[in-house]
Amino acid sequence: MKILVINSGSSSVKFQLIAMAGEVVLATGLVERIGSADAEIRCRLRPGSEKEQSVKADGLVPDHQSGMRRVVELLTDRQTGVITDPQEISAVGHRVVHGGEDFHQPTLLDDAVLAAIEKNIPLAPLHNPANLDGIRVCRELFPGVPQIAVFDTAFHQSIPPHAYHYALPHELYERWRIRRYGFHGTSHKFVAGECARVMSRPLAQLNLITVHLGNGCSMTAIENGRSVDTSLGMTPLEGLVMGTRSGDLDPAIHAFLARNCGMDIEAIDRLLNQESGLKGLCGFNDMRDIHAAIAAGDPRAERALAVQTYRNRKYIGAYLAVLGRVDAIVFTAGIGENDPVVRAKSLTGLAHFGIVLDEEANRQRITAPTLLSAPQSQVEIWGIPTNEELAIAREAKELLDMH
Ligand code: ADP
């Protein structure tokens, strides 16, 4: 069984073709800058094998449909392709950002499901329309092939009302469904499953704090295998300090900016989503640049690192209180897997809670699940690579197997 995984953005489509027997990646790639003159398609065929081949195509990609057509051509190319016929693809798994309250699990796409994703556009005005573009194109390109939506929000639908309600007039929830939804659910669920596997414990008996630190950052409290709280909110802006997103703020800052700084709502939205976070604090949004700047004596970069890791620690503290007993803390994604300094700073001073990092083990970059806690630590600390594409493919397969 071969599953094509699609992550369709407003001007890009990421894709991966996975053979589920042995979970082998046959092809992985990206269509970038769709609609602009310098659009590009990059693809690695048979990555990691002796026959690995990188192919690049540029030229006109006016829309998602032409981009995906070119991808299918690359995949089925007589000489270099990895399949001979698109019909070899058993299912297409789509990452969909916002499922609102409608979706608790991966869902077979039909017209009704498309309409429900469309209904949730106000909750994710940038993401859901782009996801829908990808779905519509694939329905045309792969007629009769099951299309499955895997929602970023689904894993967090188990969060109880006292944790998902904001203290706002109840009518706003009734009328607009303003509440916490949470994101990165596919990643949190995947690393939680991996953690249970490497700890040789049933996930349903584990309490975990999963810490996803990439460009976007979020933390989840997992009780008996289910998400009970998470740091991202109605939109992916709340919580931790991210690459360009502010995370938690005093909500009165919005009014202050409007009244005193001459900013309208669009400008404030842009400021908080694109010009804040690490980038706002020090000018860099990539943690590697921040370390280089710190080494060169840049005090703002030092502060940005301190603000981010302090916020991480504060949330770990909050989720220790939410869960009571914690079996493991899991770090994942670009920063979580690669940055020992961020991991160490996010966990300093927590020895009284039974959380002790093994400095030596923590030095490594994480390429496979790795235990990072000291032997005396009561809470295990793990670095576990996330793999959202594989997670989507597995969920799609599971759904197909059930039908
Ligand atoms: P996304 O949220 O876009 O999926 P990733 O999970 O790939 O992001 O994380 C990207 C971020 O990971 C980069 O912006 C950078 O801050 C961080 N990163 C990547 N490699 C390293 C590294 N070797 N050391 C520290 N940080 C890294």
Coordinates of C-alpha atoms and ligand atoms in Angstrom, one line a residue:
M1 CA 0.0 0.0 0.0
K2 CA 1.3 3.4 -1.1
I3 CA 0.0 6.6 0.5
L4 CA 0.6 10.1 -0.8
V5 CA 0.7 12.7 2.0
I6 CA -0.1 16.3 1.1
N7 CA 0.4 19.5 3.1
S8 CA -1.1 22.2 1.0
G9 CA -0.3 25.8 1.9
S10 CA -1.3 29.1 0.3
S11 CA 1.7 29.2 -2.1
S12 CA 3.3 25.8 -1.5
V13 CA 2.5 22.1 -1.5
K14 CA 4.7 19.7 0.5
F15 CA 4.3 16.0 -0.4
Q16 CA 5.6 12.6 0.5
L17 CA 4.9 9.2 -1.0
I18 CA 5.3 6.4 1.5
A19 CA 5.2 2.6 0.9
M20 CA 3.5 1.5 4.1
A21 CA 5.2 -2.0 4.1
G22 CA 8.3 -1.1 6.0
E23 CA 7.2 2.6 6.0
V24 CA 9.7 3.4 3.2
V25 CA 9.7 7.0 1.8
L26 CA 9.6 6.7 -2.0
A27 CA 9.6 10.4 -2.7
T28 CA 9.5 13.6 -0.8
G29 CA 9.4 17.2 -2.0
L30 CA 8.0 20.6 -2.2
V31 CA 6.3 22.9 -4.8
E32 CA 7.2 26.4 -3.8
R33 CA 6.1 29.9 -4.7
I34 CA 3.0 28.8 -6.6
G35 CA 1.7 31.6 -8.8
S36 CA 4.9 33.6 -8.8
A37 CA 7.5 33.8 -11.7
D38 CA 10.2 31.9 -9.7
A39 CA 8.1 28.9 -8.8
E40 CA 10.0 25.7 -8.2
I41 CA 9.4 22.0 -7.7
R42 CA 12.0 20.1 -5.7
C43 CA 11.8 16.4 -5.2
R44 CA 14.0 13.7 -3.7
L45 CA 13.3 10.2 -5.1
R46 CA 14.1 7.2 -3.0
P47 CA 15.7 9.3 -0.3
G48 CA 18.2 7.7 1.9
S49 CA 18.7 4.8 -0.5
E50 CA 21.6 4.1 -2.8
K51 CA 19.4 5.1 -5.7
E52 CA 18.6 8.5 -4.2
Q53 CA 18.0 11.1 -6.8
S54 CA 17.2 14.8 -6.5
V55 CA 15.2 16.4 -9.3
K56 CA 14.3 20.1 -9.7
A57 CA 11.8 21.7 -12.1
D58 CA 11.0 25.3 -12.5
G59 CA 9.0 27.4 -14.9
L60 CA 5.3 28.2 -14.7
V61 CA 3.3 26.8 -11.9
P62 CA 0.3 29.1 -12.0
D63 CA -1.8 27.2 -9.4
H64 CA -2.0 24.2 -7.1
Q65 CA -3.5 22.0 -9.9
S66 CA -0.6 22.5 -12.3
G67 CA 1.9 22.1 -9.4
M68 CA 0.3 18.7 -8.4
R69 CA 0.2 17.6 -12.1
R70 CA 3.9 18.2 -12.4
V71 CA 4.5 16.2 -9.1
V72 CA 2.5 13.3 -10.6
E73 CA 4.6 13.5 -13.7
L74 CA 7.8 13.4 -11.6
L75 CA 6.5 10.4 -9.6
T76 CA 5.5 8.5 -12.7
D77 CA 8.5 9.4 -15.0
R78 CA 9.4 6.4 -17.1
Q79 CA 13.1 6.7 -16.3
T80 CA 13.4 8.1 -12.8
G81 CA 9.8 7.7 -11.4
V82 CA 8.9 5.6 -8.3
I83 CA 5.5 4.4 -9.6
T84 CA 4.3 3.6 -13.0
D85 CA 0.6 4.6 -12.6
P86 CA -1.1 7.1 -10.2
Q87 CA -3.6 4.3 -9.5
E88 CA -0.9 2.6 -7.5
I89 CA -1.6 5.2 -4.8
S90 CA -4.0 3.6 -2.4
A91 CA -5.0 6.8 -0.6
V92 CA -4.1 10.5 -0.2
G93 CA -3.7 11.8 3.3
H94 CA -4.2 15.6 3.7
R95 CA -3.1 17.7 6.5
V96 CA -5.9 20.0 7.5
V97 CA -5.2 22.7 10.0
H98 CA -8.6 23.4 11.6
G99 CA -11.3 20.9 12.2
G100 CA -13.1 23.1 14.7
E101 CA -15.4 21.0 16.9
D102 CA -16.5 18.8 14.0
F103 CA -13.6 16.4 13.8
H104 CA -12.1 14.2 16.5
Q105 CA -10.3 11.8 14.2
P106 CA -9.0 11.3 10.6
T107 CA -12.0 11.4 8.3
L108 CA -12.7 10.1 4.8
L109 CA -13.3 13.1 2.6
D110 CA -16.7 13.6 0.8
D111 CA -18.7 16.6 -0.1
A112 CA -20.1 16.9 3.4
V113 CA -16.7 16.9 5.0
L114 CA -15.4 19.4 2.5
A115 CA -18.4 21.7 3.5
A116 CA -17.5 21.3 7.2
I117 CA -13.9 22.3 6.5
E118 CA -15.2 25.2 4.6
K119 CA -17.4 26.2 7.5
N120 CA -14.4 26.3 9.7
I121 CA -12.5 28.8 7.5
P122 CA -13.2 31.8 9.9
L123 CA -11.2 29.9 12.5
A124 CA -8.2 29.5 10.1
P125 CA -8.6 32.0 7.3
L126 CA -5.1 31.4 5.9
H127 CA -4.8 27.7 6.3
N128 CA -8.1 26.0 5.6
P129 CA -8.7 27.5 2.1
A130 CA -5.2 26.4 1.1
N131 CA -5.8 22.9 2.5
L132 CA -9.1 22.8 0.5
D133 CA -7.3 23.7 -2.7
G134 CA -5.0 20.7 -2.2
I135 CA -7.9 18.4 -1.5
R136 CA -9.9 19.5 -4.6
V137 CA -6.9 19.1 -6.9
C138 CA -6.2 15.6 -5.6
R139 CA -9.8 14.5 -6.0
E140 CA -9.5 15.5 -9.6
L141 CA -6.1 14.0 -10.2
F142 CA -6.8 10.7 -8.4
P143 CA -10.4 9.9 -9.1
G144 CA -11.7 7.0 -7.0
V145 CA -8.7 7.1 -4.7
P146 CA -9.8 7.6 -1.0
Q147 CA -8.9 11.1 0.3
I148 CA -8.4 11.3 4.0
A149 CA -8.3 14.5 6.1
V150 CA -6.0 14.4 9.2
F151 CA -6.7 17.4 11.4
D152 CA -4.1 19.4 13.4
T153 CA -6.8 20.0 16.0
A154 CA -8.3 16.5 16.3
F155 CA -5.9 15.1 19.0
H156 CA -6.9 18.0 21.3
Q157 CA -10.6 17.4 21.1
S158 CA -10.3 15.5 24.3
I159 CA -9.5 18.6 26.2
P160 CA -12.2 19.2 28.9
P161 CA -14.4 22.3 28.9
H162 CA -12.7 23.9 31.9
A163 CA -9.5 23.9 30.0
Y164 CA -10.8 24.9 26.6
H165 CA -13.2 27.8 27.6
Y166 CA -11.8 31.3 27.7
A167 CA -13.3 33.6 30.4
L168 CA -15.4 35.5 27.8
P169 CA -19.2 36.0 27.6
H170 CA -20.7 32.6 26.9
E171 CA -22.6 33.8 23.9
L172 CA -19.2 34.2 22.0
Y173 CA -18.7 30.5 22.4
E174 CA -22.3 29.7 21.5
R175 CA -22.4 32.0 18.4
W176 CA -18.8 31.9 17.1
R177 CA -17.2 28.8 18.8
I178 CA -14.5 31.0 20.3
R179 CA -12.5 28.5 22.5
R180 CA -9.2 26.8 22.7
Y181 CA -8.6 24.2 19.9
G182 CA -4.9 23.6 20.0
F183 CA -2.7 22.6 17.0
H184 CA 0.3 20.4 16.2
G185 CA -2.0 17.6 17.3
T186 CA -0.5 15.1 14.8
S187 CA 3.0 15.7 16.1
H188 CA 2.0 15.6 19.8
K189 CA 0.1 12.3 19.2
F190 CA 2.9 10.8 17.2
V191 CA 5.7 11.5 19.7
A192 CA 3.4 10.4 22.5
G193 CA 3.0 7.1 20.7
E194 CA 6.7 6.8 20.1
C195 CA 7.4 7.5 23.7
A196 CA 5.1 4.8 24.9
R197 CA 6.8 2.4 22.5
V198 CA 10.3 3.2 23.7
M199 CA 9.2 3.1 27.4
S200 CA 7.5 -0.2 26.7
R201 CA 4.3 1.1 28.5
P202 CA 0.7 1.3 27.2
L203 CA 0.1 4.9 26.1
A204 CA -3.3 4.8 27.8
Q205 CA -1.5 4.6 31.2
L206 CA 1.0 7.4 30.5
N207 CA 1.0 11.0 31.6
L208 CA 3.3 13.1 29.4
I209 CA 4.3 16.6 28.7
T210 CA 5.1 16.9 25.0
V211 CA 7.1 19.9 23.9
H212 CA 7.1 20.7 20.2
L213 CA 9.6 23.5 19.5
G214 CA 10.0 24.4 15.8
N215 CA 9.1 27.6 14.0
G216 CA 5.7 27.1 15.7
C217 CA 5.9 26.0 19.3
S218 CA 3.4 24.3 21.5
M219 CA 3.3 22.1 24.6
T220 CA 0.6 19.5 25.5
A221 CA -0.4 17.9 28.8
I222 CA -1.3 14.3 28.1
E223 CA -3.2 12.3 30.7
N224 CA -3.6 8.5 30.2
G225 CA -2.7 9.0 26.5
R226 CA -5.2 11.8 25.9
S227 CA -4.6 15.5 25.4
V228 CA -6.1 17.4 28.4
D229 CA -4.5 20.8 27.8
T230 CA -2.3 22.5 25.2
S231 CA -0.7 25.9 24.8
L232 CA -1.9 27.0 21.3
G233 CA -5.4 28.4 21.5
M234 CA -8.2 29.3 19.1
T235 CA -5.5 30.2 16.6
P236 CA -1.8 29.1 16.5
L237 CA -0.7 32.3 18.3
E238 CA -1.2 31.6 22.1
G239 CA 1.3 30.1 24.5
L240 CA 5.0 29.7 24.0
V241 CA 7.4 32.1 22.3
M242 CA 7.7 31.1 18.6
G243 CA 9.9 32.0 15.7
T244 CA 7.8 35.1 14.7
R245 CA 4.7 34.7 16.9
S246 CA 4.4 36.3 20.3
G247 CA 2.6 33.6 22.3
D248 CA 0.9 34.8 25.5
L249 CA 0.3 38.5 25.9
D250 CA -1.8 40.7 28.1
P251 CA -4.9 41.0 25.8
A252 CA -5.1 44.7 26.6
I253 CA -1.9 45.3 24.6
H254 CA -4.1 45.0 21.4
A255 CA -6.2 48.0 22.5
F256 CA -3.1 49.9 23.6
L257 CA -1.5 49.4 20.2
A258 CA -4.7 50.6 18.5
R259 CA -5.2 53.6 20.7
N260 CA -1.6 54.8 21.0
C261 CA 0.5 53.4 18.2
G262 CA -1.7 54.1 15.2
M263 CA -2.2 50.4 14.3
D264 CA -5.3 48.9 12.9
I265 CA -6.4 45.3 13.4
E266 CA -4.6 44.0 10.3
A267 CA -1.3 45.7 11.4
I268 CA -1.7 44.2 14.9
D269 CA -2.4 40.8 13.6
R270 CA 0.7 41.0 11.3
L271 CA 2.8 42.3 14.2
L272 CA 1.9 39.4 16.5
N273 CA 2.1 36.7 13.9
Q274 CA 5.0 37.7 11.7
E275 CA 7.1 40.3 13.5
S276 CA 7.1 39.1 17.1
G277 CA 8.5 36.0 19.0
L278 CA 12.2 35.4 18.7
K279 CA 12.4 37.6 15.6
G280 CA 10.8 40.5 17.4
L281 CA 13.0 40.2 20.4
C282 CA 16.3 40.0 18.6
G283 CA 15.9 40.1 14.9
F284 CA 16.5 36.4 14.3
N285 CA 13.9 33.7 14.1
D286 CA 16.2 30.8 13.6
M287 CA 17.7 29.4 16.8
R288 CA 21.0 28.7 15.0
D289 CA 21.4 32.4 14.2
I290 CA 20.5 33.3 17.8
H291 CA 23.3 31.1 19.1
A292 CA 25.8 32.6 16.6
A293 CA 24.7 36.1 17.7
I294 CA 25.0 35.2 21.4
A295 CA 28.6 33.9 20.7
A296 CA 29.3 37.3 19.1
G297 CA 28.1 39.1 22.3
D298 CA 24.6 40.2 21.2
P299 CA 22.6 40.9 24.4
R300 CA 19.2 40.9 22.6
A301 CA 19.8 37.4 21.3
E302 CA 20.7 36.3 24.8
R303 CA 17.5 37.8 26.0
A304 CA 15.4 36.1 23.3
L305 CA 16.8 32.7 24.3
A306 CA 16.1 33.5 28.0
V307 CA 12.5 34.7 27.3
Q308 CA 11.7 31.6 25.2
T309 CA 13.2 29.1 27.6
Y310 CA 11.6 30.8 30.7
R311 CA 8.2 30.6 29.0
N312 CA 8.8 26.9 28.3
R313 CA 9.7 26.3 32.0
K314 CA 6.6 28.2 33.1
Y315 CA 4.4 26.0 31.0
I316 CA 6.1 22.8 32.2
G317 CA 5.3 24.0 35.7
A318 CA 1.7 24.6 34.8
Y319 CA 1.3 21.1 33.2
L320 CA 3.0 19.4 36.2
A321 CA 0.2 20.9 38.2
V322 CA -2.4 19.9 35.7
L323 CA -1.2 16.3 35.6
G324 CA 0.0 15.7 39.1
R325 CA 2.1 12.7 38.1
V326 CA 4.2 13.0 35.0
D327 CA 6.0 9.9 33.5
A328 CA 8.0 11.7 30.8
I329 CA 8.7 15.0 29.2
V330 CA 9.3 14.7 25.4
F331 CA 11.1 17.3 23.3
T332 CA 10.6 17.3 19.5
A333 CA 10.7 19.4 16.3
G334 CA 13.5 21.5 14.8
I335 CA 14.6 23.2 18.1
G336 CA 13.5 20.4 20.4
E337 CA 15.5 17.8 18.5
N338 CA 18.6 19.8 17.8
D339 CA 19.2 22.3 20.6
P340 CA 20.7 21.0 23.8
V341 CA 20.9 24.6 25.2
V342 CA 17.2 25.2 24.8
R343 CA 16.4 21.8 26.4
A344 CA 18.7 22.4 29.3
K345 CA 17.5 26.0 30.0
S346 CA 13.8 24.9 29.7
L347 CA 14.4 22.4 32.5
T348 CA 16.7 24.2 34.9
G349 CA 15.7 24.3 38.6
L350 CA 13.2 21.5 38.3
A351 CA 15.2 18.9 40.3
H352 CA 12.7 19.3 43.2
F353 CA 10.0 18.0 40.9
G354 CA 12.1 14.9 40.1
I355 CA 13.2 16.3 36.7
V356 CA 17.0 15.9 36.2
L357 CA 18.7 16.1 32.8
D358 CA 21.7 14.0 32.0
E359 CA 24.1 16.7 30.7
E360 CA 26.1 14.3 28.7
A361 CA 23.2 12.6 27.0
N362 CA 21.6 15.9 26.3
R363 CA 24.6 17.1 24.2
Q364 CA 23.6 14.9 21.3
R365 CA 21.4 15.8 18.3
I366 CA 18.3 13.6 18.3
T367 CA 17.9 11.4 15.2
A368 CA 16.1 8.5 17.0
P369 CA 14.2 8.4 20.3
T370 CA 16.9 9.1 23.0
L371 CA 16.7 9.1 26.8
L372 CA 18.0 12.4 28.1
S373 CA 17.3 12.1 31.8
A374 CA 19.8 11.2 34.6
P375 CA 19.3 7.8 36.3
Q376 CA 18.0 9.5 39.5
S377 CA 15.4 11.5 37.6
Q378 CA 11.8 10.4 38.5
V379 CA 10.5 11.9 35.3
E380 CA 12.0 10.5 32.2
I381 CA 13.2 13.1 29.6
W382 CA 13.1 12.0 26.0
G383 CA 14.2 13.6 22.7
I384 CA 12.0 12.0 20.0
P385 CA 12.0 13.1 16.3
T386 CA 8.6 14.0 15.0
N387 CA 7.4 12.9 11.6
E388 CA 4.1 14.4 10.7
E389 CA 4.0 12.9 7.2
L390 CA 4.5 9.4 8.5
A391 CA 1.9 10.1 11.2
I392 CA -0.6 11.2 8.6
A393 CA 0.1 8.2 6.4
R394 CA -0.3 5.8 9.4
E395 CA -3.6 7.4 10.3
A396 CA -4.8 7.2 6.7
K397 CA -3.8 3.6 6.6
E398 CA -5.6 2.8 9.9
L399 CA -8.8 4.4 8.5
L400 CA -8.5 2.4 5.3
D401 CA -7.9 -0.8 7.2
M402 CA -11.1 -0.2 9.1
H403 CA -13.2 0.1 5.9
Ligands
ADP1 P1 8.3 23.9 11.3 O1 7.6 24.4 12.5 O2 8.4 24.9 10.2 O3 8.0 22.5 10.9 P2 10.8 22.8 12.3 O4 10.3 21.9 13.2 O5 11.5 22.2 11.1 O6 9.8 23.9 11.8 O7 11.9 23.7 13.0 C1 12.6 24.8 12.4 C2 13.4 25.5 13.4 O8 14.3 24.6 14.0 C3 14.3 26.5 12.8 O9 13.7 27.8 12.6 C4 15.4 26.6 13.8 O10 15.1 27.6 14.8 C5 15.4 25.2 14.5 N1 16.6 24.4 14.2 C6 16.8 23.7 13.1 N2 18.1 23.1 13.2 C7 18.6 23.5 14.3 C8 19.9 23.3 15.0 N3 20.8 22.5 14.5 N4 20.1 23.9 16.2 C9 19.1 24.7 16.7 N5 17.9 25.0 16.2 C10 17.7 24.4 15.0

